[in-house]
mmCIF file of C-alpha atoms in Angstrom:
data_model
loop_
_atom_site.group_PDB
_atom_site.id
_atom_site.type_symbol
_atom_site.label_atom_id
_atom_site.label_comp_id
_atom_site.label_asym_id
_atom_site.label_seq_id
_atom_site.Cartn_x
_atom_site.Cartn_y
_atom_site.Cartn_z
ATOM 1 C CA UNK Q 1 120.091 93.503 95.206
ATOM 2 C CA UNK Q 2 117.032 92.224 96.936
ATOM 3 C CA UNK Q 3 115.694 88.781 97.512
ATOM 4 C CA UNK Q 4 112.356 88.107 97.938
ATOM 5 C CA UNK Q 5 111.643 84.801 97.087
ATOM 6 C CA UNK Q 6 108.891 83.092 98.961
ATOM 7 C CA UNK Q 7 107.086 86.995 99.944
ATOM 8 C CA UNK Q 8 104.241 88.093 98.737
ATOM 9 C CA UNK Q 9 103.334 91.599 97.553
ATOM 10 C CA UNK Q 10 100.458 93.479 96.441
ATOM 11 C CA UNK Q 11 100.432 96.182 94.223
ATOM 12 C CA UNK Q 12 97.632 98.101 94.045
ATOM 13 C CA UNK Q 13 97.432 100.408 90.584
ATOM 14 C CA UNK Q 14 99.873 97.590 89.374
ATOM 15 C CA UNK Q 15 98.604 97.328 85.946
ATOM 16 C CA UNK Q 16 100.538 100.521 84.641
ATOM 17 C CA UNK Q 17 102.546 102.963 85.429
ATOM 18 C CA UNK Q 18 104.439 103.599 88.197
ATOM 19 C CA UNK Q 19 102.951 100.477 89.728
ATOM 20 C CA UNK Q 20 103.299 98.542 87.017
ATOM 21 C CA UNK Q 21 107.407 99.014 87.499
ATOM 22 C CA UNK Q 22 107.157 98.596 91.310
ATOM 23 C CA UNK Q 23 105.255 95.001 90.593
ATOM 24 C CA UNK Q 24 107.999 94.424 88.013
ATOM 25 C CA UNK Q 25 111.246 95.084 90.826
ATOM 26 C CA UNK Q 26 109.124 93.122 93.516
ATOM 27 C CA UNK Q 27 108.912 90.271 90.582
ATOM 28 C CA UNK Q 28 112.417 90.354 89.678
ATOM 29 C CA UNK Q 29 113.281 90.136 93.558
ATOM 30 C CA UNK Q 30 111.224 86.685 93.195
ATOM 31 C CA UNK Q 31 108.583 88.270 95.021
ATOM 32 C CA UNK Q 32 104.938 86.324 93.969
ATOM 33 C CA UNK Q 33 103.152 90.182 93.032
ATOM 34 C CA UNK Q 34 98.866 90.524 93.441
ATOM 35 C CA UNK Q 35 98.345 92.925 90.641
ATOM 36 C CA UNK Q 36 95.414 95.084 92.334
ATOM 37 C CA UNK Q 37 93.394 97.027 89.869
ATOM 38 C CA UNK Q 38 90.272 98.380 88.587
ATOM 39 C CA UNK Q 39 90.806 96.926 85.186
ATOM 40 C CA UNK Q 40 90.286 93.384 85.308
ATOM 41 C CA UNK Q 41 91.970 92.657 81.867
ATOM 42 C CA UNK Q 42 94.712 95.347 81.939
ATOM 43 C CA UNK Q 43 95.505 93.169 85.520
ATOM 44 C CA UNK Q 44 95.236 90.214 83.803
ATOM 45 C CA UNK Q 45 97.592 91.205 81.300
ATOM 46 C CA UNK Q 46 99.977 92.923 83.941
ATOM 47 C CA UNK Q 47 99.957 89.886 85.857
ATOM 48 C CA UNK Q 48 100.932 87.771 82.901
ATOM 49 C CA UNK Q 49 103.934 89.879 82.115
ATOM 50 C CA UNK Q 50 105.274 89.149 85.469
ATOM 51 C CA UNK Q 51 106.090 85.483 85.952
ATOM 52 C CA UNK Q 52 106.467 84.468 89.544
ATOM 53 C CA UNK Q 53 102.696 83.155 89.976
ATOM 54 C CA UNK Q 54 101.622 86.218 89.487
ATOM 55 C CA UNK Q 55 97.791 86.945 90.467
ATOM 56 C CA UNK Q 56 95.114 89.427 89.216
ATOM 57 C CA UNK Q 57 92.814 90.783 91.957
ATOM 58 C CA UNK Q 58 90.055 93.139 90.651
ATOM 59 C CA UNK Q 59 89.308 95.584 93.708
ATOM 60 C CA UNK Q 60 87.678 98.470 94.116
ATOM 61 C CA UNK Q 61 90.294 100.480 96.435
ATOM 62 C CA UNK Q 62 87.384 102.898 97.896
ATOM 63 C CA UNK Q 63 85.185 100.387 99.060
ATOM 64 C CA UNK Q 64 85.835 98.583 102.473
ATOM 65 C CA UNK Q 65 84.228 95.014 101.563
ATOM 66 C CA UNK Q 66 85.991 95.097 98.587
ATOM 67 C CA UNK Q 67 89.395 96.217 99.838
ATOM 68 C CA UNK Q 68 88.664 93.214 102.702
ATOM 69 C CA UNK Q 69 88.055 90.739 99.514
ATOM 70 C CA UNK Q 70 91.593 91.770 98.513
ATOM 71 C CA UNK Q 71 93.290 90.744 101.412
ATOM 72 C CA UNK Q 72 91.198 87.382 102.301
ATOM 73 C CA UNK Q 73 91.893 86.110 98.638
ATOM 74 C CA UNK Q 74 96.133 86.814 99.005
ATOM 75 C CA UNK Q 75 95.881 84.907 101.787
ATOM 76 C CA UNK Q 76 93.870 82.158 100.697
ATOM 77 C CA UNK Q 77 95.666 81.984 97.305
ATOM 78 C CA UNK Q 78 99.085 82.626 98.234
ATOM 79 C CA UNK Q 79 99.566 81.832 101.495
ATOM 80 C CA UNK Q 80 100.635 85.241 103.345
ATOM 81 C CA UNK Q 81 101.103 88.836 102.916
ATOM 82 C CA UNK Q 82 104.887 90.544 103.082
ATOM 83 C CA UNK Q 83 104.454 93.560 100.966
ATOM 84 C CA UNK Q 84 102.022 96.033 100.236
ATOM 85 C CA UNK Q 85 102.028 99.118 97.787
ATOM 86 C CA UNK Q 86 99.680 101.479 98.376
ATOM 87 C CA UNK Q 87 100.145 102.859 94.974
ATOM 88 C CA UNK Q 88 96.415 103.625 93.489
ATOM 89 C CA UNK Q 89 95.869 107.205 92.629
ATOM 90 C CA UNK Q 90 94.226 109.658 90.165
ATOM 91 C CA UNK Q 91 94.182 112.887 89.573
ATOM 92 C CA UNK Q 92 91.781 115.948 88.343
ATOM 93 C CA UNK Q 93 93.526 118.783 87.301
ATOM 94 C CA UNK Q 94 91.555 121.744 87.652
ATOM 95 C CA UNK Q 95 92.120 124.724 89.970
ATOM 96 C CA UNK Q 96 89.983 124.860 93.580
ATOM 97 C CA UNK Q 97 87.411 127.403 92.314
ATOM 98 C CA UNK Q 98 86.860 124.695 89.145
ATOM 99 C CA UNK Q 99 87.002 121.444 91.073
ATOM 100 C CA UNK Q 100 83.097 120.413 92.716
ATOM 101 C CA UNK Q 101 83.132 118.351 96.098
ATOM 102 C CA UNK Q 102 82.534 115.142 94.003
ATOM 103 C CA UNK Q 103 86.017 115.306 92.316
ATOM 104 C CA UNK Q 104 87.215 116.140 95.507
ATOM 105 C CA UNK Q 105 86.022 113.300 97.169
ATOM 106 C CA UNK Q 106 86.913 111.119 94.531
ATOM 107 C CA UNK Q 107 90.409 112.161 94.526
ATOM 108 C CA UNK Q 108 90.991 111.953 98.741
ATOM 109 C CA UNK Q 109 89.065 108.186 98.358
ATOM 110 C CA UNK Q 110 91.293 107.021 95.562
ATOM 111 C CA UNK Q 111 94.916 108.545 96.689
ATOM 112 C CA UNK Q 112 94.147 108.608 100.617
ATOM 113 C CA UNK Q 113 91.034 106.662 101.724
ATOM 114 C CA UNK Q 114 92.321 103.573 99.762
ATOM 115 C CA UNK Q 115 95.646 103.526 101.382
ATOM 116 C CA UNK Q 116 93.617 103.705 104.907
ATOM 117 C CA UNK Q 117 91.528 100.749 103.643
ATOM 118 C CA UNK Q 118 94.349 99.025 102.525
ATOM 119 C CA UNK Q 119 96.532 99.073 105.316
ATOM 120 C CA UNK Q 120 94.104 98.648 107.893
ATOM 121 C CA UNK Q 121 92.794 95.666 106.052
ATOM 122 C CA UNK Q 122 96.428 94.196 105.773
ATOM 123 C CA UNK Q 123 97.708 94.732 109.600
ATOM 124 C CA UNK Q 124 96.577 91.997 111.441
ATOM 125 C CA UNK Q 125 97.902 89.576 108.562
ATOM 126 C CA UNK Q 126 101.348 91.152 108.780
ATOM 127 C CA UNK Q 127 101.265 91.158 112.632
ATOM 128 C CA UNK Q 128 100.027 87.509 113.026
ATOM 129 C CA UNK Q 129 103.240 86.911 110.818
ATOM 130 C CA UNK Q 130 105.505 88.985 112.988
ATOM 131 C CA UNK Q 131 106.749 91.365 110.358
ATOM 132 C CA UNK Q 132 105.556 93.148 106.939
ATOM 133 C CA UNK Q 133 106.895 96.179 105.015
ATOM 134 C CA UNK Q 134 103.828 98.529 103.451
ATOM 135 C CA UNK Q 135 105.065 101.284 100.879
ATOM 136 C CA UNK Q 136 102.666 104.732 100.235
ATOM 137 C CA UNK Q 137 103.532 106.366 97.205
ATOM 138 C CA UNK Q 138 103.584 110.038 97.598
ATOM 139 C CA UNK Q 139 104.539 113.081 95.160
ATOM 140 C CA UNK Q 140 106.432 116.623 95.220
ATOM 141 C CA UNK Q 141 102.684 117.900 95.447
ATOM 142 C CA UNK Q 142 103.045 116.564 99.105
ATOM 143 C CA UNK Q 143 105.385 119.594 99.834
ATOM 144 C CA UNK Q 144 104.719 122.106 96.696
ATOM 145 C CA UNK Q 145 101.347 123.695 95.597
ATOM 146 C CA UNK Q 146 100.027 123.754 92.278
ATOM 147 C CA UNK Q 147 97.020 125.812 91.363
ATOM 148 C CA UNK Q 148 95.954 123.014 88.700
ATOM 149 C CA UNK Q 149 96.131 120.042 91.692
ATOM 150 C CA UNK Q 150 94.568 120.901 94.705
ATOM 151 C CA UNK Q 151 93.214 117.728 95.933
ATOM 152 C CA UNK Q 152 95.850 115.564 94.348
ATOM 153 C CA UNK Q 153 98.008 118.143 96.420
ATOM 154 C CA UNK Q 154 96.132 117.647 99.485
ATOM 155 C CA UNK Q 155 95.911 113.914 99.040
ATOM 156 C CA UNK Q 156 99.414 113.322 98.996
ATOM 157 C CA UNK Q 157 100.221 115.587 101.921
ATOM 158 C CA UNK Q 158 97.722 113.191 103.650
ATOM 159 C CA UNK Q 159 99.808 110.386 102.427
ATOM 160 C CA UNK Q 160 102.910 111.492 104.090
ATOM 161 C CA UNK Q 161 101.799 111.764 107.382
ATOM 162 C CA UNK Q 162 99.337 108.833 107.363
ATOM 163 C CA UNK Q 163 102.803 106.980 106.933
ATOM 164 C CA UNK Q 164 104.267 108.918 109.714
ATOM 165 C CA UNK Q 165 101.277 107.654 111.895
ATOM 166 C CA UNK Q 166 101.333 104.269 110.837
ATOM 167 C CA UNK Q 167 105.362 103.635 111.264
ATOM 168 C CA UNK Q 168 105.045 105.048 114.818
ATOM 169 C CA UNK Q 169 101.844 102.814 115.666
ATOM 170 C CA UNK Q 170 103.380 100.036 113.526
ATOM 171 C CA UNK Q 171 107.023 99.572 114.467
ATOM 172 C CA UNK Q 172 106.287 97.831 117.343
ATOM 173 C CA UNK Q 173 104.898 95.301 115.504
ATOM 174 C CA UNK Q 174 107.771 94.603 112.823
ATOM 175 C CA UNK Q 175 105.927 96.363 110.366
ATOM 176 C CA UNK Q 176 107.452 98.961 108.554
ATOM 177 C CA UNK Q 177 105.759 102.074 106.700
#
């Protein structure tokens, strides 16, 4: 349905899950997929199950210089940047009264921060090129509450209209949120 040959997408949280199956459609498009994780052998392994030149990228999605490493190796290694899936995310499920500021924090960084760092990190790549596509991954918690979620909740919320910001500032530029 798609053909990406010759792009280049990163995944980040592509070693598993739902990112894990986003890398794999992006592959099968013959898309060359940066497997972004944590986990530099469950990465490793991802990016072996791919094909396609697939690459491994250990980053720390939180931290600026690291997020900044991401981005500098993709280019150097592959060339360019197309794609990017801001897919990283965790949750802690314990109701608001339960859940300290640390956990808090932790959750906003991984599910919100990172796709701030991310896409802000990406931009002038996919600007200098004329054109790029980033996807956020969001959730139902982005419109419903749940009293077991509430940072995941407001993290995804975030999400939504940190897309809605960056497709208005964006389009101009060919770059699609």
């Amino acid at each position: 349905m798609f053909d990406l040959k010759g792009r280049v997408a990163i995944v980040t949280g592509g070693n598993g899950g739902i990112g894990l199956g986003m890398a794999r459609g992006l592959a099968g498009a013959g898309a060359r997929v940066v497997v972004a994780g944590r986990n530099r052998e469950k990465s490793l392994a991802a990016a072996a199950q791919l094909g396609n030149s697939a690459l491994a990228i250990e980053v720390d999605v939180t931290a600026e210089d690291s997020v900044e490493r991401l981005i500098e190796r993709t280019l150097d290694e592959c060339g360019r940047l197309d794609i990017l899936v801001n897919n990283a995310g965790i949750n802690i499920r314990k109701p608001p009264q339960d859940l300290s500021l640390a956990e808090w924090k932790q959750v906003l960084d991984t599910n919100l921060t990172s796709a701030f760092l991310c896409s802000h990190a990406a931009y002038p790549a996919m600007k200098a090129a004329g054109a790029g596509k980033i996807i956020n991954i969001g959730s139902m918690m982005s419109i419903f509450g749940a009293s077991f979620a509430p940072a995941y909740a407001a993290s995804k919320g975030g999400i939504v209209q940190f897309t809605k910001a960056c497709a208005s500032a964006w389009g101009r530029d060919n770059i699609q949120v």
